[in-house]
C-alpha cells in the first residue's frame, strides 16, 4: 500500500503536535527547571505505534517544541535528542518483542520492557545533561523527580495503548517498518 508512507508522516506530525500539547497542558515544575507532564506517556506511545524512526522523530520534535513554547528553550536541544532516543529504542524493543508472538495487541511484557527502556534513557539522558550544566550533586537531586515523571508516563501510556491498539488503522502501523512503502 503506497499511501502508508504518507499516512505515517501525517500520523507522525499529528503525534508531535499531541506530544507538544500534552506536555504543556499539565505542567508541574520540578527542581532544576524540569517539569512533570503528560507528554512522556505519548513519547512511549509514539515509538510503539509509529515505529522507531517515525516515532522517535515525532517524540523529539514534539517534546522540543513544548520546551520552546513553555520557556525552557535552554533544555530544548537536549530534549530533542533524549526524547527521540527514548522513543526510538522503546519502539524498536516493542516491535522486536511482539514480532515473536505475531499478534498485534497490547502485550504487558513488551510494554513494560519498552517502558523501562524509555524511562532509563530519559532519566539517564537528563542526568548527564544536568551533570554538565548544574554539576553531579544537583543532577542527583532531580533523579527522584524524573522517576516520578516516568511512573506517571507508564501509567498514561499503559492506560491509552490498549484502546489505541484496538483500532485497525493504528494496529496496522505497529508492524510496518519505517522504510517500507
mmCIF file of C-alpha atoms in Angstrom:
data_model
loop_
_atom_site.group_PDB
_atom_site.id
_atom_site.type_symbol
_atom_site.label_atom_id
_atom_site.label_comp_id
_atom_site.label_asym_id
_atom_site.label_seq_id
_atom_site.Cartn_x
_atom_site.Cartn_y
_atom_site.Cartn_z
ATOM 1 C CA UNK A 1 0.000 0.000 0.000
ATOM 2 C CA UNK A 2 1.767 3.137 -1.249
ATOM 3 C CA UNK A 3 -0.260 5.534 0.900
ATOM 4 C CA UNK A 4 1.083 4.005 4.146
ATOM 5 C CA UNK A 5 4.222 6.185 3.932
ATOM 6 C CA UNK A 6 2.098 9.311 3.649
ATOM 7 C CA UNK A 7 -0.182 8.146 6.434
ATOM 8 C CA UNK A 8 2.793 7.527 8.678
ATOM 9 C CA UNK A 9 4.109 11.049 8.036
ATOM 10 C CA UNK A 10 0.696 12.511 8.828
ATOM 11 C CA UNK A 11 0.392 10.403 11.983
ATOM 12 C CA UNK A 12 3.927 11.444 12.929
ATOM 13 C CA UNK A 13 3.118 15.150 12.577
ATOM 14 C CA UNK A 14 -0.114 14.653 14.495
ATOM 15 C CA UNK A 15 1.731 12.776 17.259
ATOM 16 C CA UNK A 16 4.350 15.545 17.513
ATOM 17 C CA UNK A 17 1.501 18.044 17.965
ATOM 18 C CA UNK A 18 -0.204 15.861 20.572
ATOM 19 C CA UNK A 19 3.053 15.486 22.493
ATOM 20 C CA UNK A 20 3.564 19.262 22.481
ATOM 21 C CA UNK A 21 0.053 19.937 23.759
ATOM 22 C CA UNK A 22 0.070 17.090 26.306
ATOM 23 C CA UNK A 23 3.382 18.324 27.660
ATOM 24 C CA UNK A 24 2.039 21.851 28.077
ATOM 25 C CA UNK A 25 -1.446 21.094 29.461
ATOM 26 C CA UNK A 26 -0.470 19.786 32.889
ATOM 27 C CA UNK A 27 2.810 21.395 33.761
ATOM 28 C CA UNK A 28 4.083 20.837 37.318
ATOM 29 C CA UNK A 29 7.559 22.406 37.819
ATOM 30 C CA UNK A 30 10.258 20.291 39.471
ATOM 31 C CA UNK A 31 13.670 21.045 40.982
ATOM 32 C CA UNK A 32 16.033 22.307 38.268
ATOM 33 C CA UNK A 33 13.885 23.787 35.508
ATOM 34 C CA UNK A 34 12.223 20.474 34.710
ATOM 35 C CA UNK A 35 8.530 19.700 34.974
ATOM 36 C CA UNK A 36 6.115 16.807 35.321
ATOM 37 C CA UNK A 37 3.657 16.440 32.432
ATOM 38 C CA UNK A 38 1.546 14.077 30.300
ATOM 39 C CA UNK A 39 3.780 14.199 27.217
ATOM 40 C CA UNK A 40 6.204 11.417 28.132
ATOM 41 C CA UNK A 41 3.403 8.855 28.016
ATOM 42 C CA UNK A 42 2.868 9.872 24.403
ATOM 43 C CA UNK A 43 6.622 9.706 23.745
ATOM 44 C CA UNK A 44 6.438 5.999 24.588
ATOM 45 C CA UNK A 45 3.225 5.505 22.589
ATOM 46 C CA UNK A 46 4.796 7.309 19.629
ATOM 47 C CA UNK A 47 7.651 4.808 19.400
ATOM 48 C CA UNK A 48 5.315 1.847 19.797
ATOM 49 C CA UNK A 49 2.638 2.921 17.316
ATOM 50 C CA UNK A 50 4.699 4.709 14.680
ATOM 51 C CA UNK A 51 7.836 2.605 14.852
ATOM 52 C CA UNK A 52 11.304 3.577 15.981
ATOM 53 C CA UNK A 53 12.236 6.117 13.314
ATOM 54 C CA UNK A 54 8.950 7.973 12.787
ATOM 55 C CA UNK A 55 8.066 7.690 16.475
ATOM 56 C CA UNK A 56 11.476 8.937 17.552
ATOM 57 C CA UNK A 57 11.387 11.942 15.244
ATOM 58 C CA UNK A 58 7.835 12.801 16.323
ATOM 59 C CA UNK A 59 8.652 12.456 20.020
ATOM 60 C CA UNK A 60 11.818 14.519 19.769
ATOM 61 C CA UNK A 61 10.214 17.334 17.809
ATOM 62 C CA UNK A 62 7.024 17.408 19.890
ATOM 63 C CA UNK A 63 8.897 17.462 23.198
ATOM 64 C CA UNK A 64 11.376 20.051 21.959
ATOM 65 C CA UNK A 65 8.560 22.323 20.771
ATOM 66 C CA UNK A 66 6.930 22.097 24.194
ATOM 67 C CA UNK A 67 10.191 23.241 25.788
ATOM 68 C CA UNK A 68 10.455 26.180 23.386
ATOM 69 C CA UNK A 69 6.836 27.224 23.881
ATOM 70 C CA UNK A 70 6.966 26.809 27.673
ATOM 71 C CA UNK A 71 10.050 28.954 28.222
ATOM 72 C CA UNK A 72 12.514 26.072 28.636
ATOM 73 C CA UNK A 73 14.462 26.773 25.430
ATOM 74 C CA UNK A 74 17.726 26.008 27.211
ATOM 75 C CA UNK A 75 16.596 22.371 27.567
ATOM 76 C CA UNK A 76 15.218 22.076 24.002
ATOM 77 C CA UNK A 77 18.308 20.641 22.237
ATOM 78 C CA UNK A 78 18.839 18.040 24.973
ATOM 79 C CA UNK A 79 15.128 17.236 24.979
ATOM 80 C CA UNK A 80 15.123 16.687 21.215
ATOM 81 C CA UNK A 81 17.917 14.123 21.478
ATOM 82 C CA UNK A 82 16.795 12.432 24.710
ATOM 83 C CA UNK A 83 13.121 12.007 23.777
ATOM 84 C CA UNK A 84 13.924 10.940 20.213
ATOM 85 C CA UNK A 85 16.310 8.264 21.512
ATOM 86 C CA UNK A 86 13.842 7.134 24.190
ATOM 87 C CA UNK A 87 11.018 6.748 21.683
ATOM 88 C CA UNK A 88 13.286 5.133 19.092
ATOM 89 C CA UNK A 89 14.646 2.443 21.415
ATOM 90 C CA UNK A 90 11.344 1.756 23.150
ATOM 91 C CA UNK A 91 9.600 1.403 19.771
ATOM 92 C CA UNK A 92 12.363 -0.842 18.473
ATOM 93 C CA UNK A 93 12.254 -3.055 21.553
ATOM 94 C CA UNK A 94 8.440 -3.289 21.492
ATOM 95 C CA UNK A 95 8.434 -4.271 17.811
ATOM 96 C CA UNK A 96 11.109 -6.912 18.336
ATOM 97 C CA UNK A 97 9.249 -8.448 21.268
ATOM 98 C CA UNK A 98 5.792 -8.560 19.657
ATOM 99 C CA UNK A 99 7.082 -9.910 16.337
ATOM 100 C CA UNK A 100 7.910 -13.117 18.167
ATOM 101 C CA UNK A 101 4.257 -13.605 19.060
ATOM 102 C CA UNK A 102 2.925 -12.390 15.707
ATOM 103 C CA UNK A 103 -0.098 -10.830 17.412
ATOM 104 C CA UNK A 104 -0.534 -7.067 17.409
ATOM 105 C CA UNK A 105 -2.393 -6.190 20.567
ATOM 106 C CA UNK A 106 -1.445 -4.889 23.972
ATOM 107 C CA UNK A 107 1.165 -7.172 25.494
ATOM 108 C CA UNK A 108 2.238 -6.447 29.061
ATOM 109 C CA UNK A 109 5.816 -7.785 28.965
ATOM 110 C CA UNK A 110 6.816 -5.928 25.763
ATOM 111 C CA UNK A 111 5.110 -2.784 27.082
ATOM 112 C CA UNK A 112 6.874 -2.918 30.473
ATOM 113 C CA UNK A 113 10.213 -3.686 28.795
ATOM 114 C CA UNK A 114 9.932 -0.841 26.326
ATOM 115 C CA UNK A 115 8.577 1.478 29.033
ATOM 116 C CA UNK A 116 11.542 0.767 31.282
ATOM 117 C CA UNK A 117 13.868 1.314 28.334
ATOM 118 C CA UNK A 118 12.225 4.675 27.642
ATOM 119 C CA UNK A 119 12.386 5.672 31.320
ATOM 120 C CA UNK A 120 16.035 4.698 31.626
ATOM 121 C CA UNK A 121 17.018 6.739 28.582
ATOM 122 C CA UNK A 122 15.052 9.795 29.727
ATOM 123 C CA UNK A 123 16.344 9.673 33.317
ATOM 124 C CA UNK A 124 19.911 8.917 32.242
ATOM 125 C CA UNK A 125 19.873 11.495 29.467
ATOM 126 C CA UNK A 126 18.689 14.315 31.692
ATOM 127 C CA UNK A 127 21.082 13.207 34.434
ATOM 128 C CA UNK A 128 24.031 13.521 32.033
ATOM 129 C CA UNK A 129 22.792 16.876 30.713
ATOM 130 C CA UNK A 130 22.249 18.253 34.223
ATOM 131 C CA UNK A 131 25.658 16.948 35.376
ATOM 132 C CA UNK A 132 27.275 19.102 32.702
ATOM 133 C CA UNK A 133 25.076 22.131 33.398
ATOM 134 C CA UNK A 134 24.497 22.045 37.186
ATOM 135 C CA UNK A 135 27.023 19.525 38.497
ATOM 136 C CA UNK A 136 26.653 15.961 39.734
ATOM 137 C CA UNK A 137 25.154 16.800 43.148
ATOM 138 C CA UNK A 138 22.377 18.889 41.670
ATOM 139 C CA UNK A 139 21.699 16.345 38.917
ATOM 140 C CA UNK A 140 21.328 13.587 41.520
ATOM 141 C CA UNK A 141 18.574 15.596 43.229
ATOM 142 C CA UNK A 142 16.485 15.516 40.064
ATOM 143 C CA UNK A 143 16.567 11.710 39.628
ATOM 144 C CA UNK A 144 13.663 11.011 42.039
ATOM 145 C CA UNK A 145 11.520 13.606 40.254
ATOM 146 C CA UNK A 146 12.384 12.047 36.902
ATOM 147 C CA UNK A 147 11.386 8.649 38.269
ATOM 148 C CA UNK A 148 8.026 10.065 39.399
ATOM 149 C CA UNK A 149 7.571 11.520 35.900
ATOM 150 C CA UNK A 150 8.476 8.155 34.365
ATOM 151 C CA UNK A 151 5.987 6.285 36.562
ATOM 152 C CA UNK A 152 3.280 8.750 35.608
ATOM 153 C CA UNK A 153 4.188 8.286 31.926
ATOM 154 C CA UNK A 154 3.973 4.490 32.145
ATOM 155 C CA UNK A 155 0.556 4.800 33.747
ATOM 156 C CA UNK A 156 -0.685 7.148 30.983
ATOM 157 C CA UNK A 157 0.747 5.027 28.161
ATOM 158 C CA UNK A 158 -0.418 1.773 29.743
ATOM 159 C CA UNK A 159 -3.931 3.154 30.006
ATOM 160 C CA UNK A 160 -4.135 4.570 26.463
ATOM 161 C CA UNK A 161 -2.249 1.960 24.439
ATOM 162 C CA UNK A 162 -4.731 -0.947 24.766
ATOM 163 C CA UNK A 163 -7.509 1.291 23.442
ATOM 164 C CA UNK A 164 -5.383 2.653 20.601
ATOM 165 C CA UNK A 165 -4.317 -0.827 19.501
ATOM 166 C CA UNK A 166 -7.973 -1.810 19.059
ATOM 167 C CA UNK A 167 -8.138 0.490 16.042
ATOM 168 C CA UNK A 168 -7.238 -1.405 12.852
ATOM 169 C CA UNK A 169 -5.729 1.718 11.318
ATOM 170 C CA UNK A 170 -3.309 2.187 14.217
ATOM 171 C CA UNK A 171 -2.638 -1.529 14.689
ATOM 172 C CA UNK A 172 -1.506 -1.758 11.052
ATOM 173 C CA UNK A 173 1.195 0.842 11.766
ATOM 174 C CA UNK A 174 2.790 -1.151 14.570
ATOM 175 C CA UNK A 175 4.454 -3.831 12.443
ATOM 176 C CA UNK A 176 5.046 -1.526 9.472
ATOM 177 C CA UNK A 177 8.738 -0.703 9.137
ATOM 178 C CA UNK A 178 9.644 2.990 8.785
ATOM 179 C CA UNK A 179 11.459 2.466 5.486
ATOM 180 C CA UNK A 180 8.785 0.320 3.771
ATOM 181 C CA UNK A 181 6.483 1.864 1.201
#
